[in-house]
Coordinates of N, CA and C in Angstrom, one line a residue:
Chain A
S1 N 57.5 43.5 19.0 CA 57.8 42.1 19.3 C 59.3 42.0 19.5
Q2 N 59.7 40.9 20.2 CA 61.1 40.6 20.5 C 61.7 39.8 19.4
T3 N 63.0 40.1 19.2 CA 63.7 39.3 18.2 C 65.1 39.1 18.8
I4 N 65.7 38.0 18.4 CA 67.1 37.7 18.8 C 67.9 37.4 17.6
H5 N 69.1 38.0 17.5 CA 70.0 37.9 16.4 C 71.3 37.2 16.9
Q6 N 71.7 36.2 16.1 CA 73.0 35.5 16.4 C 73.8 35.4 15.2
W7 N 75.0 35.6 15.2 CA 75.9 35.5 14.0 C 77.3 35.1 14.4
P8 N 78.1 34.5 13.5 CA 77.6 34.1 12.1 C 76.8 32.8 12.2
A9 N 76.2 32.4 11.1 CA 75.5 31.1 11.0 C 76.4 29.9 11.0
T10 N 77.5 30.1 10.3 CA 78.5 29.0 10.2 C 79.9 29.6 10.4
L11 N 80.8 28.8 10.9 CA 82.1 29.3 11.2 C 83.1 28.1 11.1
V12 N 84.2 28.3 10.4 CA 85.3 27.2 10.4 C 86.5 27.9 10.9
Q13 N 87.1 27.4 12.0 CA 88.2 28.1 12.6 C 89.3 27.0 12.9
P14 N 90.6 27.4 12.8 CA 91.6 26.5 13.1 C 91.8 26.3 14.6
V15 N 92.4 25.2 15.0 CA 92.7 24.9 16.4 C 93.7 26.0 16.9
G16 N 93.4 26.5 18.1 CA 94.3 27.5 18.6 C 93.9 29.0 18.3
S17 N 92.9 29.1 17.4 CA 92.5 30.5 17.1 C 91.5 31.0 18.1
P18 N 91.3 32.3 18.2 CA 90.3 32.8 19.1 C 88.9 32.7 18.5
L19 N 87.9 32.9 19.4 CA 86.5 32.9 19.0 C 85.7 34.0 19.6
S20 N 84.8 34.6 18.9 CA 83.9 35.5 19.4 C 82.5 35.4 18.7
L21 N 81.5 34.9 19.4 CA 80.2 34.8 18.9 C 79.3 35.9 19.6
E22 N 78.5 36.6 18.8 CA 77.7 37.6 19.4 C 76.2 37.3 19.3
C23 N 75.5 37.8 20.3 CA 74.1 37.6 20.3 C 73.4 38.9 20.8
T24 N 72.4 39.4 20.1 CA 71.7 40.6 20.6 C 70.2 40.3 20.6
V25 N 69.5 40.9 21.5 CA 68.1 40.8 21.7 C 67.5 42.2 21.5
E26 N 66.4 42.2 20.8 CA 65.7 43.5 20.6 C 64.3 43.4 21.1
G27 N 63.7 44.5 21.6 CA 62.3 44.6 21.9 C 62.0 44.2 23.3
T28 N 63.0 44.1 24.2 CA 62.7 43.8 25.6 C 63.9 44.3 26.4
S29 N 63.7 44.5 27.7 CA 64.7 45.0 28.6 C 65.0 43.9 29.7
N30 N 66.3 43.9 30.1 CA 66.7 43.0 31.2 C 66.3 41.6 31.0
P31 N 66.6 41.0 29.8 CA 66.2 39.6 29.6 C 67.2 38.7 30.3
N32 N 66.8 37.5 30.6 CA 67.8 36.4 31.0 C 68.4 36.0 29.7
L33 N 69.7 35.8 29.6 CA 70.4 35.3 28.4 C 71.1 34.0 28.7
Y34 N 71.2 33.2 27.6 CA 71.8 31.9 27.8 C 72.7 31.6 26.6
W35 N 73.8 30.8 26.8 CA 74.5 30.2 25.7 C 74.5 28.7 25.9
Y36 N 74.1 28.0 24.9 CA 74.0 26.5 24.9 C 75.0 26.0 23.8
R37 N 75.4 24.7 24.0 CA 76.2 24.1 22.9 C 75.5 22.7 22.7
Q38 N 75.4 22.3 21.4 CA 74.9 21.0 21.1 C 75.9 20.3 20.2
A39 N 76.5 19.2 20.7 CA 77.3 18.4 19.9 C 76.5 17.6 18.9
A40 N 77.1 17.1 17.9 CA 76.4 16.4 16.9 C 75.6 15.2 17.5
G41 N 74.3 15.1 17.2 CA 73.5 14.0 17.7 C 73.2 14.0 19.2
R42 N 73.6 15.1 19.9 CA 73.4 15.2 21.3 C 72.4 16.3 21.8
G43 N 72.2 16.3 23.1 CA 71.3 17.3 23.6 C 72.0 18.7 23.8
L44 N 71.2 19.6 24.3 CA 71.7 21.0 24.6 C 72.4 21.0 25.9
Q45 N 73.6 21.5 26.0 CA 74.3 21.7 27.2 C 74.4 23.2 27.5
L46 N 73.9 23.5 28.7 CA 73.9 24.9 29.1 C 75.4 25.3 29.5
L47 N 75.9 26.3 28.8 CA 77.3 26.8 29.1 C 77.3 27.9 30.1
F48 N 76.5 29.0 29.8 CA 76.5 30.2 30.6 C 75.1 30.8 30.6
Y49 N 74.7 31.4 31.7 CA 73.5 32.2 31.7 C 73.8 33.5 32.5
S50 N 72.9 34.5 32.2 CA 73.1 35.8 32.8 C 71.8 36.4 33.1
V51 N 71.7 37.0 34.3 CA 70.4 37.6 34.7 C 70.5 39.1 34.6
G52 N 71.7 39.7 34.3 CA 71.9 41.1 34.2 C 73.3 41.5 33.7
I53 N 73.5 42.7 33.4 CA 74.8 43.2 32.8 C 75.9 42.8 33.8
G54 N 76.9 42.2 33.2 CA 78.1 41.8 34.0 C 77.9 40.6 34.9
Q55 N 76.7 40.1 34.9 CA 76.4 38.9 35.8 C 76.4 37.6 34.9
I56 N 77.4 36.8 35.1 CA 77.6 35.6 34.3 C 77.7 34.4 35.2
S57 N 76.9 33.4 35.0 CA 77.0 32.1 35.7 C 77.5 31.1 34.7
S58 N 78.6 30.3 35.1 CA 79.1 29.3 34.3 C 78.7 27.9 34.8
E59 N 78.2 27.1 33.8 CA 77.8 25.8 34.2 C 78.8 24.7 34.0
V60 N 79.7 24.9 33.1 CA 80.6 23.8 32.8 C 82.0 24.5 32.6
P61 N 83.0 24.0 33.4 CA 84.3 24.6 33.3 C 84.9 24.2 32.0
Q62 N 85.5 25.1 31.2 CA 86.1 24.8 29.9 C 86.8 26.0 29.5
N63 N 87.3 26.0 28.2 CA 88.1 27.1 27.8 C 87.3 28.2 27.1
L64 N 86.0 28.2 27.4 CA 85.1 29.3 26.9 C 84.8 30.3 28.0
S65 N 84.4 31.5 27.6 CA 84.0 32.5 28.6 C 82.9 33.3 28.0
A66 N 82.1 33.9 28.8 CA 81.0 34.8 28.3 C 81.0 36.1 28.9
S67 N 80.5 37.1 28.2 CA 80.4 38.5 28.8 C 79.1 39.1 28.4
R68 N 78.7 40.0 29.2 CA 77.4 40.8 28.9 C 77.7 42.2 29.1
P69 N 78.3 42.8 28.1 CA 78.7 44.3 28.2 C 77.5 45.2 28.2
Q70 N 76.4 44.8 27.6 CA 75.2 45.7 27.5 C 74.0 44.8 27.9
D71 N 72.9 45.4 28.2 CA 71.7 44.7 28.7 C 71.3 43.6 27.7
R72 N 71.4 43.9 26.4 CA 70.8 43.0 25.5 C 71.9 42.4 24.5
Q73 N 73.1 42.3 25.0 CA 74.2 41.7 24.2 C 74.9 40.7 25.1
F74 N 75.1 39.5 24.4 CA 75.7 38.4 25.1 C 76.8 37.9 24.2
I75 N 78.0 37.7 24.7 CA 79.1 37.3 23.8 C 79.8 36.1 24.4
L76 N 80.1 35.1 23.5 CA 80.8 33.9 23.9 C 82.2 34.0 23.2
S77 N 83.2 33.7 24.1 CA 84.5 33.9 23.6 C 85.4 32.7 24.0
S78 N 86.5 32.6 23.2 CA 87.6 31.6 23.6 C 88.9 32.3 23.1
K79 N 89.9 32.1 23.9 CA 91.2 32.6 23.5 C 91.9 31.6 22.5
K80 N 91.7 30.3 22.8 CA 92.3 29.3 21.9 C 91.3 28.1 21.7
L81 N 90.8 27.9 20.5 CA 89.9 26.9 20.3 C 90.5 25.5 20.3
L82 N 89.7 24.5 20.8 CA 90.1 23.1 20.7 C 89.2 22.4 19.7
L83 N 89.7 21.2 19.2 CA 88.8 20.4 18.3 C 87.5 20.1 19.0
S84 N 87.5 19.9 20.3 CA 86.3 19.5 21.0 C 85.3 20.6 21.2
D85 N 85.7 21.8 20.8 CA 84.8 23.0 20.8 C 83.8 23.0 19.6
S86 N 84.0 22.1 18.7 CA 83.1 22.1 17.5 C 81.7 21.8 18.0
G87 N 80.7 22.4 17.4 CA 79.3 22.1 17.8 C 78.4 23.2 17.3
F88 N 77.2 23.1 17.7 CA 76.1 24.0 17.3 C 75.9 24.9 18.6
Y89 N 76.2 26.2 18.4 CA 76.1 27.1 19.6 C 74.8 27.9 19.4
L90 N 74.0 27.9 20.5 CA 72.7 28.6 20.5 C 72.6 29.6 21.6
C91 N 72.2 30.8 21.2 CA 71.9 31.8 22.2 C 70.4 31.9 22.4
A92 N 70.0 32.1 23.6 CA 68.6 32.2 23.9 C 68.3 33.3 24.9
W93 N 67.1 33.7 25.0 CA 66.7 34.7 26.0 C 65.3 34.3 26.6
S94 N 65.1 34.8 27.8 CA 63.7 34.6 28.4 C 63.4 35.9 29.2
F95 N 62.1 36.1 29.4 CA 61.7 37.3 30.2 C 62.3 37.2 31.6
T96 N 62.1 36.0 32.2 CA 62.7 35.8 33.5 C 63.3 34.4 33.5
G97 N 63.7 34.0 34.7 CA 64.3 32.6 34.7 C 63.3 31.5 34.7
V98 N 62.0 31.9 34.8 CA 61.0 30.8 34.8 C 60.0 30.8 33.7
T99 N 60.3 31.7 32.7 CA 59.4 31.6 31.5 C 60.2 30.9 30.4
E100 N 59.5 30.7 29.3 CA 60.1 29.9 28.2 C 61.2 30.7 27.5
A101 N 62.1 30.0 26.9 CA 63.3 30.6 26.3 C 63.1 30.6 24.8
F102 N 63.6 31.7 24.1 CA 63.5 31.8 22.7 C 64.9 31.8 22.1
F103 N 65.1 31.1 21.0 CA 66.4 30.9 20.5 C 66.8 31.7 19.3
G104 N 68.0 32.0 19.2 CA 68.6 32.5 17.9 C 68.7 31.3 17.0
Q105 N 69.1 31.6 15.8 CA 69.2 30.5 14.8 C 70.5 29.6 14.9
G106 N 71.4 30.0 15.8 CA 72.5 29.2 16.1 C 73.7 29.5 15.2
T107 N 74.9 29.1 15.7 CA 76.1 29.1 14.9 C 76.7 27.7 14.9
R108 N 76.9 27.3 13.7 CA 77.6 25.9 13.6 C 79.1 26.1 13.4
L109 N 79.8 25.8 14.5 CA 81.2 26.0 14.6 C 82.0 24.7 14.3
T110 N 82.9 24.7 13.4 CA 83.8 23.6 13.1 C 85.2 24.0 13.3
V111 N 85.9 23.3 14.3 CA 87.3 23.6 14.5 C 88.1 22.6 13.8
V112 N 89.0 23.0 13.0 CA 89.8 22.1 12.2 C 91.3 22.2 12.5
Chain B
R1 N 73.7 12.2 38.8 CA 72.4 12.2 38.2 C 72.1 13.4 37.4
K2 N 71.7 13.3 36.1 CA 71.4 14.5 35.3 C 70.2 15.2 35.8
E3 N 70.3 16.5 35.6 CA 69.2 17.4 36.1 C 67.9 17.1 35.4
V4 N 67.9 16.8 34.1 CA 66.7 16.5 33.4 C 67.0 15.2 32.5
E5 N 66.2 14.2 32.7 CA 66.5 13.0 32.0 C 65.2 12.6 31.1
Q6 N 65.5 12.1 29.9 CA 64.4 11.7 29.0 C 64.7 10.3 28.5
D7 N 63.6 9.7 28.0 CA 63.7 8.4 27.2 C 64.7 8.7 26.1
P8 N 65.6 7.7 25.9 CA 66.7 8.0 24.9 C 66.1 7.9 23.5
G9 N 65.1 7.1 23.3 CA 64.6 6.9 21.9 C 65.6 6.2 21.0
P10 N 65.5 6.2 19.7 CA 64.5 6.9 19.0 C 63.2 6.1 19.0
F11 N 62.1 6.8 18.8 CA 60.8 6.1 18.6 C 60.4 6.1 17.2
N12 N 60.1 4.9 16.7 CA 59.7 4.7 15.3 C 58.2 4.3 15.3
V13 N 57.3 5.1 14.8 CA 55.9 4.8 14.8 C 55.3 5.0 13.5
P14 N 54.2 4.3 13.2 CA 53.5 4.6 12.0 C 52.5 5.8 12.1
E15 N 52.2 6.3 11.0 CA 51.2 7.4 11.0 C 50.0 7.0 11.7
G16 N 49.4 7.9 12.5 CA 48.2 7.6 13.2 C 48.4 7.0 14.6
A17 N 49.6 6.6 14.9 CA 49.9 6.0 16.2 C 49.8 7.1 17.3
T18 N 49.7 6.6 18.5 CA 49.8 7.5 19.7 C 51.2 7.1 20.4
V19 N 51.9 8.2 20.7 CA 53.2 8.0 21.3 C 53.4 8.9 22.5
A20 N 54.1 8.3 23.5 CA 54.2 9.1 24.8 C 55.7 9.2 25.1
F21 N 56.1 10.4 25.5 CA 57.5 10.7 26.0 C 57.4 11.0 27.5
N22 N 58.5 10.5 28.2 CA 58.6 10.8 29.6 C 59.8 11.5 29.9
C23 N 59.8 12.2 31.0 CA 60.9 13.0 31.5 C 60.9 13.1 33.0
T24 N 62.1 13.0 33.6 CA 62.1 13.3 35.1 C 63.2 14.4 35.3
Y25 N 63.0 15.1 36.4 CA 63.9 16.1 36.8 C 64.3 16.0 38.3
S26 N 65.5 16.5 38.6 CA 66.1 16.2 39.9 C 65.8 17.2 41.0
N27 N 65.5 18.5 40.6 CA 65.4 19.6 41.5 C 63.9 19.8 41.9
S28 N 63.6 19.4 43.1 CA 62.2 19.5 43.5 C 61.7 20.9 43.6
A29 N 62.6 21.9 43.6 CA 62.2 23.3 43.6 C 62.1 23.9 42.2
S30 N 62.1 23.1 41.2 CA 61.9 23.6 39.8 C 60.6 24.3 39.7
Q31 N 60.6 25.4 38.9 CA 59.5 26.3 38.9 C 58.5 26.1 37.7
S32 N 59.1 25.9 36.5 CA 58.3 25.8 35.3 C 58.9 24.8 34.3
F33 N 58.0 24.3 33.4 CA 58.3 23.1 32.6 C 57.7 23.3 31.2
F34 N 58.5 22.8 30.2 CA 58.1 23.0 28.9 C 58.5 21.8 28.0
W35 N 57.8 21.6 26.9 CA 58.3 20.7 25.8 C 58.6 21.6 24.6
Y36 N 59.8 21.3 24.1 CA 60.3 22.0 22.9 C 60.4 20.9 21.8
R37 N 60.4 21.4 20.6 CA 60.6 20.6 19.4 C 61.8 21.1 18.6
Q38 N 62.7 20.2 18.2 CA 63.8 20.6 17.4 C 63.9 19.8 16.1
D39 N 63.8 20.5 15.0 CA 64.0 19.8 13.7 C 65.5 19.8 13.4
C40 N 65.9 18.9 12.5 CA 67.3 18.6 12.2 C 68.0 19.9 11.9
R41 N 69.1 20.2 12.6 CA 70.0 21.3 12.3 C 69.3 22.7 12.4
K42 N 68.3 22.7 13.2 CA 67.6 24.0 13.5 C 67.6 24.2 15.0
E43 N 67.2 25.5 15.4 CA 67.1 25.8 16.8 C 65.8 25.2 17.4
P44 N 65.8 24.9 18.7 CA 64.6 24.4 19.3 C 63.5 25.5 19.4
K45 N 62.3 25.0 19.3 CA 61.1 25.9 19.4 C 60.1 25.4 20.4
L46 N 59.5 26.3 21.1 CA 58.6 25.9 22.1 C 57.4 25.2 21.5
L47 N 57.1 24.0 22.0 CA 55.9 23.3 21.6 C 54.7 23.6 22.6
M48 N 55.0 23.5 23.9 CA 53.9 23.8 24.8 C 54.5 23.9 26.2
S49 N 53.8 24.7 27.0 CA 54.2 24.7 28.5 C 53.5 23.6 29.1
V50 N 53.9 23.2 30.3 CA 53.3 22.1 31.1 C 52.8 22.6 32.4
Y51 N 51.6 22.4 32.7 CA 51.0 22.9 33.9 C 50.6 21.7 34.8
S52 N 50.5 22.0 36.1 CA 50.2 21.0 37.1 C 48.9 20.3 36.8
S53 N 47.9 21.1 36.2 CA 46.6 20.5 36.0 C 46.6 19.7 34.7
G54 N 47.7 19.7 34.0 CA 47.7 19.1 32.7 C 47.1 20.0 31.6
N55 N 47.6 20.0 30.4 CA 47.1 20.8 29.4 C 47.2 20.2 28.0
E56 N 46.3 20.6 27.2 CA 46.1 20.0 25.8 C 46.2 21.0 24.8
D57 N 46.8 20.7 23.6 CA 46.8 21.6 22.5 C 46.7 20.8 21.3
G58 N 45.5 20.6 20.8 CA 45.2 19.8 19.6 C 45.5 18.3 19.9
R59 N 46.5 17.8 19.2 CA 46.8 16.3 19.3 C 47.8 16.1 20.5
F60 N 48.3 17.2 21.1 CA 49.3 17.1 22.1 C 48.8 17.3 23.5
T61 N 49.2 16.5 24.4 CA 48.8 16.6 25.8 C 50.0 16.5 26.7
A62 N 50.2 17.5 27.6 CA 51.3 17.5 28.5 C 50.8 17.3 29.9
Q63 N 51.6 16.6 30.7 CA 51.2 16.4 32.1 C 52.4 16.6 33.0
L64 N 52.1 17.1 34.2 CA 53.2 17.3 35.2 C 52.8 16.6 36.5
N65 N 53.7 15.9 37.1 CA 53.5 15.3 38.4 C 54.6 15.7 39.3
R66 N 54.3 16.8 40.1 CA 55.4 17.4 40.9 C 55.9 16.4 42.0
A67 N 55.0 15.6 42.5 CA 55.4 14.7 43.6 C 56.4 13.7 43.1
S68 N 56.2 13.2 41.9 CA 57.1 12.2 41.3 C 58.2 12.9 40.5
Q69 N 58.1 14.2 40.3 CA 59.1 15.0 39.5 C 59.2 14.4 38.1
Y70 N 58.0 14.4 37.5 CA 57.8 13.6 36.2 C 57.0 14.5 35.3
I71 N 57.4 14.5 34.0 CA 56.7 15.3 33.0 C 56.4 14.3 31.8
S72 N 55.3 14.4 31.1 CA 55.0 13.6 30.0 C 54.5 14.4 28.8
L73 N 54.6 13.9 27.6 CA 54.0 14.4 26.4 C 53.4 13.3 25.7
L74 N 52.1 13.5 25.3 CA 51.4 12.5 24.5 C 51.1 13.1 23.2
I75 N 51.4 12.4 22.1 CA 51.0 12.8 20.8 C 50.0 11.8 20.2
R76 N 48.9 12.2 19.9 CA 47.9 11.4 19.3 C 47.8 11.5 17.8
D77 N 47.4 10.5 17.1 CA 47.2 10.5 15.6 C 48.5 11.1 15.0
S78 N 49.6 10.5 15.2 CA 50.9 11.0 14.7 C 50.9 11.3 13.2
K79 N 51.5 12.4 12.8 CA 51.6 12.8 11.4 C 53.1 12.7 11.0
L80 N 53.3 12.6 9.7 CA 54.7 12.6 9.2 C 55.5 13.8 9.7
S81 N 54.8 14.9 9.8 CA 55.4 16.2 10.1 C 55.8 16.3 11.6
D82 N 55.3 15.3 12.4 CA 55.7 15.3 13.8 C 57.1 14.7 14.0
S83 N 57.7 14.2 13.0 CA 59.1 13.7 13.1 C 60.0 14.8 13.5
A84 N 60.7 14.6 14.6 CA 61.6 15.7 15.1 C 62.2 15.1 16.4
T85 N 63.0 15.9 17.1 CA 63.4 15.6 18.4 C 62.7 16.5 19.4
Y86 N 62.2 15.8 20.5 CA 61.3 16.5 21.5 C 62.2 16.6 22.8
L87 N 62.2 17.8 23.2 CA 63.1 18.2 24.4 C 62.3 18.6 25.6
C88 N 62.6 18.0 26.7 CA 61.9 18.3 27.9 C 62.8 19.4 28.6
V89 N 62.1 20.4 29.1 CA 62.8 21.6 29.6 C 62.3 22.0 31.0
V90 N 63.2 22.3 31.9 CA 62.9 22.6 33.2 C 63.6 23.9 33.7
N91 N 62.9 24.8 34.3 CA 63.5 26.0 34.9 C 63.8 25.7 36.3
M92 N 65.0 25.8 36.8 CA 65.3 25.6 38.2 C 66.3 26.6 38.7
G93 N 66.4 26.7 40.0 CA 67.3 27.7 40.6 C 68.7 27.3 40.4
G94 N 69.6 28.4 40.2 CA 71.0 28.2 40.2 C 71.7 29.2 41.0
T95 N 73.0 29.2 41.0 CA 73.7 30.2 41.8 C 73.5 31.6 41.3
G96 N 73.2 31.8 40.0 CA 73.0 33.1 39.4 C 71.6 33.4 39.1
G97 N 70.6 32.7 39.7 CA 69.2 32.9 39.4 C 68.7 31.7 38.7
F98 N 67.4 31.8 38.3 CA 66.8 30.6 37.6 C 67.5 30.4 36.3
K99 N 67.6 29.1 35.9 CA 68.3 28.8 34.7 C 67.4 27.7 33.9
T100 N 67.5 27.7 32.6 CA 66.7 26.8 31.8 C 67.6 25.6 31.4
I101 N 67.1 24.4 31.8 CA 67.9 23.2 31.5 C 67.1 22.3 30.6
F102 N 67.8 21.8 29.6 CA 67.2 20.9 28.6 C 67.6 19.5 28.8
G103 N 66.6 18.6 28.6 CA 66.9 17.2 28.5 C 67.7 16.9 27.2
A104 N 68.2 15.7 27.1 CA 69.0 15.4 25.9 C 68.1 15.2 24.6
G105 N 66.8 15.0 24.8 CA 65.9 14.9 23.7 C 65.6 13.5 23.3
T106 N 64.4 13.3 22.8 CA 64.0 12.0 22.3 C 63.6 12.2 20.8
R107 N 64.2 11.4 20.0 CA 63.9 11.5 18.5 C 62.7 10.7 18.2
L108 N 61.8 11.3 17.4 CA 60.6 10.6 16.9 C 60.7 10.5 15.4
F109 N 60.5 9.3 14.9 CA 60.3 9.1 13.4 C 58.9 8.6 13.2
V110 N 58.1 9.3 12.4 CA 56.8 8.8 12.0 C 56.9 8.4 10.6
K111 N 56.4 7.1 10.3 CA 56.6 6.5 9.0 C 55.2 6.4 8.4
A112 N 55.2 6.5 7.1 CA 53.9 6.3 6.3 C 53.5 4.9 6.2

């Protein structure tokens, strides 16, 4: 069966510090991968999605970036965090772009 | 216009009530549709897929109207445990392939 791992579960970082969140999927090949952010009391905002290694589509311009160095690894990064980057970050995967998505448990990021 | 729009809620209903959630999407070429449930501070989980012919899973009924670009979820005989945020989800084409877009969610509170 397929599983998705996302870490860390919680993170407190100072403004201006770098960020690296990692997500890995097991039990499938060539999944579609997604990064979402959910601000407190708000809906999920799609940040990046990827249909293959090295293929990243960005939905919202901001100071975040994503990379897919391996088939089942998706990384969300920032060189300098802003207060507004605080939120609940969720990684997800799907078999293709038209099937349901399965989520990791999320990372709750607080920028102080 | 947002790609996926939902009733803002919250919906406050007594146990045993029937409640309906509505959702509209903007991209007529959207391929697949889902309802997810999200409990407080947790990741979203798939509730059910939505098919053109309509589909039912116990107390839950989902319907899709492609001509009107409209999706609905009906919950009958509400339980306390149904309290959660319900997210309308649409898979639509993007520059990098199909992507999964979430509505902002509708909060449901079921009271004893």
